[in-house]
XYZ file of C-alpha atoms in Angstrom:
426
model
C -16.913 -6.252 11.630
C -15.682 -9.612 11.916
C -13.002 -11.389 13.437
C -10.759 -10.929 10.274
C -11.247 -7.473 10.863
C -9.239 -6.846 13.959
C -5.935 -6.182 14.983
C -3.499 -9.085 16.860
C -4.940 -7.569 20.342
C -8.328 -7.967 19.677
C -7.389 -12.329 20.001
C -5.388 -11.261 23.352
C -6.230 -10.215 26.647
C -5.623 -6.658 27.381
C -5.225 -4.729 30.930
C -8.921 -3.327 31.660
C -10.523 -6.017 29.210
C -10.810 -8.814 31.777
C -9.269 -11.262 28.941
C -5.778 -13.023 29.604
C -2.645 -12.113 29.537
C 0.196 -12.481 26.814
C 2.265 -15.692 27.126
C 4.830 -13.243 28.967
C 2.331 -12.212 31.536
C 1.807 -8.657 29.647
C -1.091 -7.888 27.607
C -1.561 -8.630 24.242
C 0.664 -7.445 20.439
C -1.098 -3.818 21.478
C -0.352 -3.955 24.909
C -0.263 -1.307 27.851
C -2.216 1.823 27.695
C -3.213 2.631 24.133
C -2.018 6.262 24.208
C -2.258 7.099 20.488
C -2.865 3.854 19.194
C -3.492 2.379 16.214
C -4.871 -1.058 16.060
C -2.337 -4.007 16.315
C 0.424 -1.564 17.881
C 1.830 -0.879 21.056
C 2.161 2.304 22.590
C 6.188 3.322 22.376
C 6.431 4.557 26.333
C 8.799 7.236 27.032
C 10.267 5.259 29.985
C 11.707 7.193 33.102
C 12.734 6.046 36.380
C 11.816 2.512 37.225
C 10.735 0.613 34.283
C 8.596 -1.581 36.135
C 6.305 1.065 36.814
C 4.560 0.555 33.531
C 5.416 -3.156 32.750
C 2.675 -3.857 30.154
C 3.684 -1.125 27.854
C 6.937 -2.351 28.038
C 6.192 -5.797 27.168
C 3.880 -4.169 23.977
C 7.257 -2.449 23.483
C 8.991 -5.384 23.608
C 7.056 -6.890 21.230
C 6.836 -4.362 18.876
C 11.023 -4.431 18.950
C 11.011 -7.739 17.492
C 8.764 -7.706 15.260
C 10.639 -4.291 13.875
C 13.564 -6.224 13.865
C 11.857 -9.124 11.824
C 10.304 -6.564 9.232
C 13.850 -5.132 8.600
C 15.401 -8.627 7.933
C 12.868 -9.337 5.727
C 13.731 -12.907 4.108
C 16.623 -13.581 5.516
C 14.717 -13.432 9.138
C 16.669 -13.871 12.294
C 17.286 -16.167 14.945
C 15.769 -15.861 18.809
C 19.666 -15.740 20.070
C 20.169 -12.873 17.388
C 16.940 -10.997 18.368
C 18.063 -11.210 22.189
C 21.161 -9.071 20.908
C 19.597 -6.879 19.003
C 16.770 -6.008 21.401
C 18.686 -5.989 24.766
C 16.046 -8.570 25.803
C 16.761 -12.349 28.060
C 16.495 -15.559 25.492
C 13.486 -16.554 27.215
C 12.323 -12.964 26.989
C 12.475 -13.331 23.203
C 10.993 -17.160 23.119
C 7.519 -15.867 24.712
C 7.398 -13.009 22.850
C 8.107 -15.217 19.588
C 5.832 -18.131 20.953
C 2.738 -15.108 21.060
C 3.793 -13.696 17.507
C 3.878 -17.526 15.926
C 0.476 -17.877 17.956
C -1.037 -14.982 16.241
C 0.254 -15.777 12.831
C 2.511 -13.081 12.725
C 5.590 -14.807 12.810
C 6.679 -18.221 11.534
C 9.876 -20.696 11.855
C 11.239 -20.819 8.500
C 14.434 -23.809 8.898
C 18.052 -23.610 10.377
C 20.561 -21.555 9.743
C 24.104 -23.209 9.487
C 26.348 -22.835 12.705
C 29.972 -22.928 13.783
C 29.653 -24.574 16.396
C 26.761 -25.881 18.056
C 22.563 -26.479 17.558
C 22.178 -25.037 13.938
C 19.685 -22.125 14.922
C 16.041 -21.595 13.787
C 15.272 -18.590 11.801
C 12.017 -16.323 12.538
C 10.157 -14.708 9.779
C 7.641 -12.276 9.779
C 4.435 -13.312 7.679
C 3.645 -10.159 5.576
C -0.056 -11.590 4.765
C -0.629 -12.240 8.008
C -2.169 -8.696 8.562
C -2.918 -5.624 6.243
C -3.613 -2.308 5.916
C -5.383 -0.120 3.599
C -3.970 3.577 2.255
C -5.977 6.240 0.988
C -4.642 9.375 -0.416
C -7.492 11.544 -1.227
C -5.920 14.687 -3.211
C -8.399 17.010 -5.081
C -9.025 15.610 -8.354
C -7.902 11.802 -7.076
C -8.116 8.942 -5.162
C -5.499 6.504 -4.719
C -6.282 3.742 -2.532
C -3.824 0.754 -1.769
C -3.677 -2.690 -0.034
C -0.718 -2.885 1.850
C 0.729 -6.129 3.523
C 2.720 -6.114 6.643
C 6.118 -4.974 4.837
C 3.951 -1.900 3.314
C 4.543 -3.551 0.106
C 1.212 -2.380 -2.328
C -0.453 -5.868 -3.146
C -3.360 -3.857 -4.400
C -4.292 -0.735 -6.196
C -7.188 1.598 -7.335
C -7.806 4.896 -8.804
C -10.648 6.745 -9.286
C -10.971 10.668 -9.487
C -12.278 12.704 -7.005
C -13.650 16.308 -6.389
C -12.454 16.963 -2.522
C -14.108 20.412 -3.136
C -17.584 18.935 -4.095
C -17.117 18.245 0.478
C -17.854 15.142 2.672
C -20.805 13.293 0.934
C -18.963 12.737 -2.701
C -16.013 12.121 -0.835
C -17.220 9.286 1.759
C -19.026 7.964 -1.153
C -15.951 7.085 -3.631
C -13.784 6.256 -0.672
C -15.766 3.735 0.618
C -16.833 1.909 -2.763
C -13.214 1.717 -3.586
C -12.152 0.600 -0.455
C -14.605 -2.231 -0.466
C -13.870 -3.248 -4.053
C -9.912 -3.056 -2.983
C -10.793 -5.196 -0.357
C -12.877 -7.646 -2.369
C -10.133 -7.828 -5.143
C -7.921 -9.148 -2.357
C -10.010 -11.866 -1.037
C -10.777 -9.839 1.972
C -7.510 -10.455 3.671
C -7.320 -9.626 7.856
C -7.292 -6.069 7.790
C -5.408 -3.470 10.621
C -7.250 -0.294 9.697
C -6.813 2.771 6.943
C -4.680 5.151 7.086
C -5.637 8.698 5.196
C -4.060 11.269 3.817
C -5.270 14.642 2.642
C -4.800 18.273 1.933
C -4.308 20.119 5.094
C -4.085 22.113 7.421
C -5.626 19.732 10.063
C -5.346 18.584 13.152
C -4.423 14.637 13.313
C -5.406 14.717 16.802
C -8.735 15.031 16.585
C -9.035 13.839 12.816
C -11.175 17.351 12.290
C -9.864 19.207 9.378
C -9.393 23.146 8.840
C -9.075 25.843 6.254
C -8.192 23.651 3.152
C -6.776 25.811 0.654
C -9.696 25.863 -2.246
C -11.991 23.503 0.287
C -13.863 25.869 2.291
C -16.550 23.565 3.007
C -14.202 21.289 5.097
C -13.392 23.486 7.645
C -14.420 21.816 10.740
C -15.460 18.312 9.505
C -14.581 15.392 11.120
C -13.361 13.317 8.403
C -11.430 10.584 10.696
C -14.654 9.267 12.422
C -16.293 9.695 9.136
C -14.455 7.598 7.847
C -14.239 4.886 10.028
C -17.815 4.943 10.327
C -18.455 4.512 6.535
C -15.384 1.998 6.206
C -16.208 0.012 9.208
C -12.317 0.132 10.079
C -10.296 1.819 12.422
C -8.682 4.916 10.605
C -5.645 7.018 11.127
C -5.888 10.491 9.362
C -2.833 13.422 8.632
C -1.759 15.523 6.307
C -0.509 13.974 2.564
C 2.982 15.254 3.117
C 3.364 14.526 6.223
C 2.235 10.746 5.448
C 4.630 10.272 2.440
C 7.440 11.575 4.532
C 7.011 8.817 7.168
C 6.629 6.264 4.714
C 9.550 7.285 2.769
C 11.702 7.376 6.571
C 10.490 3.493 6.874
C 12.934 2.896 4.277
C 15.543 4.202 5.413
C 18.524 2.895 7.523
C 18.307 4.059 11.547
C 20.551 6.886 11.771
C 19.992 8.476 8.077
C 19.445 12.070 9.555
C 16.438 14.060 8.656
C 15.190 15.228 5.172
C 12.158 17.232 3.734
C 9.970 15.957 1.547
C 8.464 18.521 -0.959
C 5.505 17.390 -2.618
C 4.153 19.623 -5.483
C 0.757 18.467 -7.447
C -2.602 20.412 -7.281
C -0.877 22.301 -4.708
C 2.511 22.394 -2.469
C 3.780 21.059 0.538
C 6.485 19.319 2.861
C 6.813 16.444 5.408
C 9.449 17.245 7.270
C 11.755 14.089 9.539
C 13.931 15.591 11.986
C 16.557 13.236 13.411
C 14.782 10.912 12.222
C 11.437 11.164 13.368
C 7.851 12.620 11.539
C 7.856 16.424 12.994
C 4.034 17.844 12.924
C 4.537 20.232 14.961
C 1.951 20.717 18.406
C -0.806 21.700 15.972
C -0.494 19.527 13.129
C 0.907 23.110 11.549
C 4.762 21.852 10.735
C 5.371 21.912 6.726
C 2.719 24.251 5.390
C 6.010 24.566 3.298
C 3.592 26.736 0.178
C 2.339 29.437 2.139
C 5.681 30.917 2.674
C 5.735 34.477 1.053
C 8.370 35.131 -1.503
C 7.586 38.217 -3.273
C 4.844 40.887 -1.409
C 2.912 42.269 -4.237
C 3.199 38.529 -6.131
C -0.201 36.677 -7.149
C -2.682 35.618 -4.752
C -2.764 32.837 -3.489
C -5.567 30.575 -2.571
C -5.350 30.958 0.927
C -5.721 34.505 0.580
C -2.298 35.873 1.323
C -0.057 37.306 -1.839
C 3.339 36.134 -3.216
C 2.986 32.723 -1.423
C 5.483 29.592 -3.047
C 2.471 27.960 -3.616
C 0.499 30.807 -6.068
C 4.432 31.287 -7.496
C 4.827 27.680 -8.541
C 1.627 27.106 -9.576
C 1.413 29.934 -12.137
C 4.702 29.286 -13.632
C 3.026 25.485 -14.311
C -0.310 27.229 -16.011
C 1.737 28.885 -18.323
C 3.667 25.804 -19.342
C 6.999 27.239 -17.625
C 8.436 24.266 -15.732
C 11.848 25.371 -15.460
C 10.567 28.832 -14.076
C 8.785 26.762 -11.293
C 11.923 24.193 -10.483
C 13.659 27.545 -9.455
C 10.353 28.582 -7.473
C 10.499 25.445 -5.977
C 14.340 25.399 -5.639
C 14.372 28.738 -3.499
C 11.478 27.643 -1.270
C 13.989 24.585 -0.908
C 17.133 26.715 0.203
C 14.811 28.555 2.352
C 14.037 25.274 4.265
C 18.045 23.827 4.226
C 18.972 27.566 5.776
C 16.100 27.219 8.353
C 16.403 23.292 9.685
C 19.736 22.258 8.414
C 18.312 18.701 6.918
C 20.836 16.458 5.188
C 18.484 16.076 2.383
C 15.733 17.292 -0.371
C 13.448 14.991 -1.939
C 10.917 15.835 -4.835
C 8.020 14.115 -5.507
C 4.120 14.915 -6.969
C 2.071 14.656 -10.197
C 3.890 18.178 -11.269
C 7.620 17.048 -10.450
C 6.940 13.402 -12.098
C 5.779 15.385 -15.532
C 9.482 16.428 -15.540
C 11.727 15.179 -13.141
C 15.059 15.936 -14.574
C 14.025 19.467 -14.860
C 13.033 19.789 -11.066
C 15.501 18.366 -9.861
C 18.413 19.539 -11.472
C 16.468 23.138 -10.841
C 16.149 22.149 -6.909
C 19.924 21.115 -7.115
C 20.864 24.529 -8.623
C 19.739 26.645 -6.448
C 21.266 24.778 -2.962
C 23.849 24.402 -5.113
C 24.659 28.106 -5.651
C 23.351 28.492 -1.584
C 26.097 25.896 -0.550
C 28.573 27.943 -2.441
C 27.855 31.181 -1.068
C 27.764 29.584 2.545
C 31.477 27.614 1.590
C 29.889 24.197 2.269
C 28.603 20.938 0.740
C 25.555 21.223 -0.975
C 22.163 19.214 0.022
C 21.952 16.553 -2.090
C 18.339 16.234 -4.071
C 16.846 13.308 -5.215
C 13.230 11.611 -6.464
C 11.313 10.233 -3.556
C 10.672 6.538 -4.627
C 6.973 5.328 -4.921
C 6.145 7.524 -7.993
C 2.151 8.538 -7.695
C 2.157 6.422 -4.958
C 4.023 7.639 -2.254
C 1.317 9.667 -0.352
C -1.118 6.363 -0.410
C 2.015 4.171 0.498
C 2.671 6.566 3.650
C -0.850 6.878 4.418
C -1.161 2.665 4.789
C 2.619 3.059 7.015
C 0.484 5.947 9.618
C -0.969 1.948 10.429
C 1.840 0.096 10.214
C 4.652 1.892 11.326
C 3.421 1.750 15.111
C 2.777 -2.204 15.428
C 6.890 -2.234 14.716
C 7.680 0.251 16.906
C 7.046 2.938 15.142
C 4.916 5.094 17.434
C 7.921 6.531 19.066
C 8.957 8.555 15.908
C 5.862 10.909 15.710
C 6.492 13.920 17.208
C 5.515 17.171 17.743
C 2.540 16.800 19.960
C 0.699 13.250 20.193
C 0.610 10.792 17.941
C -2.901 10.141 16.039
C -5.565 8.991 17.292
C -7.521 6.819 15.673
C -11.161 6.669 15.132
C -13.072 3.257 15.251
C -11.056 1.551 18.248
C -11.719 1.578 22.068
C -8.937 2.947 24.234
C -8.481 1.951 27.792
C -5.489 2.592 30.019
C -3.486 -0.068 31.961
């Protein structure tokens, strides 16, 4: 791999590495223990008692603070006296950690901004090409890979189809051509790592996958360190839904609430955010939202069972009924408002996109008519944004979102672990 190839803290020392410390005495952008890591991004610590206890996580913290806040003002960028009252942190706090984020490319002075009274102060930018990350969403008949820069905005795209049945060789074969011809395309920009997202169940933890409904074959294969063997990257690996969800909670403004994200293609699924924050659940298990049965003696389903939401929707597609499966769908989705109380639905797949009036006005219906019978509001419903996208767009954020701070919003067990990078403790 070379030295494109790595993260901001493989050009920074590192506690355990014997290299130097950050200009602020910590460790480098990925400082502290890497606890779930992904490359370029500090681990979020959950800090009790004294702080100092762990003071080069909180200095990767830190860092990862500001350089959230500098995504999030995108153009417009802030000043160092702003970020010190955003963040909490001293001035001179925020000048080191600036001084190490200019050093690494990462940030950049981009003129004055007009005062009051006073210096005129300078404005901070992030650099979006300064680092990037690929996403692959690897459904069963498709592959969707993209080149994301820092803002997760696609600045690259391929398709190709796919037979995930066919099992690992085909697989690892078309991902890794089209991730080198993405890469090419590009120029071979500085790369983070890939994030990839697939059919579960799973377990993100280990990167092994399990019982993939219509995949057999998978069951037990380590497709994370697959992966990042064939791709010569660091990779990050969960479950499609679960990836578009935390993509689509990126965009959202801090304190939207939680939603569920109900995906419905070659098969069904949700990613479910919970005040806001990515819930997996301990086991990766959290949003196997189609194998919920609706009707006992109803068709089987793939994964065995009968009468699952999945086989239901599915069938009403086959036989060219789309309004019969928005109200499949749309009862599945008042199942999951009664259960978790979320302040929102959003639709998005291959099969909603073929007619997304119809499923969501037949989504809206039925919470709707469950709001009335309850005497409340009603969830609202909407499209998730990113189209055919939003799975590979999430999959490159499972890379970003941690290097701004991110890490802290996976929950339900630990965070992933990625494949392809050493982990040492402080």
């Amino acid at each position: 791999m070379s030295s494109d190839d790595i993260s901001p803290a493989g050009r920074a020392g590192r506690p355990g590495t014997g290299g130097k410390p950050g200009a602020d005495g910590g460790p480098g952008i990925t400082g502290g223990p890497a606890v779930t890591g992904v490359p370029g991004t500090p681990a979020s610590p959950a800090v009790t008692g004294n702080p100092g206890a762990n003071l080069p996580a909180l200095r990767g913290h830190n860092a990862a603070l500001v350089l959230g806040l500098l995504r999030s003002a995108g153009e417009q960028g802030l000043s160092r006296l702003e970020l010190a009252a955003r963040t909490g942190l001293t001035p001179q706090a925020v000048s080191k950690i600036t001084a190490r984020l200019r050093a690494e490319g990462l940030a950049v002075e981009a003129g004055r901004r007009a005062s009051t009274g006073g210096k005129p102060a300078t404005v901070l930018r992030l650099v979006p090409g300064a680092r990037h990350a690929i996403g692959l969403h690897l459904d069963r008949d498709e592959l969707i890979a993209v080149l994301a820069d820092l803002t997760g905005a696609a600045v690259a795209v391929r398709r190709a189809p796919l037979a995930f049945e066919a099992g690992a060789g085909p697989v690892l074969d078309t991902a890794a051509r089209e991730v080198a011809a993405l890469r090419a395309e590009a120029g071979g920009p500085p790369m983070l790592g890939a994030g990839v997202a697939c059919p579960g169940p799973l377990d993100h933890t280990t990167g092994v996958l399990h019982r993939v409904t219509g995949a057999p074959r998978w069951d037990g294969f380590p497709l994370r360190d697959a992966l990042a063997e064939r791709l010569g990257l660091p990779v990050v690996l969960d479950k499609d839904t679960n990836a578009a969800a935390l993509g689509l909670a990126q965009g959202m403004p801090a304190g939207a609430g939680s939603f569920g994200y109900l995906h419905l293609g070659t098969g069904l699924g949700a990613g479910l955010v919970l005040g806001g924050s990515l819930y997996r659940g301990p086991r990766t298990g959290a949003g196997e939202f189609g194998h919920q049965t609706v009707q006992w003696d109803g068709p089987r389903c793939g994964c065995g069972r009968r009468g699952c939401i999945e086989a239901l929707c599915l069938a009403a597609v086959a036989r060219g009924d789309l309004p019969g499966a928005a109200e499949v769908l749309g009862a599945g989705a008042a199942n999951l408002v009664e259960l978790l109380d979320i302040d929102r639905v959003l639709l998005g797949g291959r099969t909603v996109l073929e007619n997304p009036d119809g499923f969501r006005s037949g989504v809206a219906g039925a919470l709707d008519a469950q709001a009335r019978a309850r005497g409340r509001t009603a969830v609202p419903v909407a499209l998730a944004r990113g189209g055919a996208q939003v799975v590979a767009d999430g999959a490159a954020e499972l890379v970003l979102a941690p290097l701004f701070g991110g890490g802290s919003a996976l929950r339900g067990g630990a965070g992933p672990v990625v494949a392809g990078q050493e982990t040492r403790s402080g």
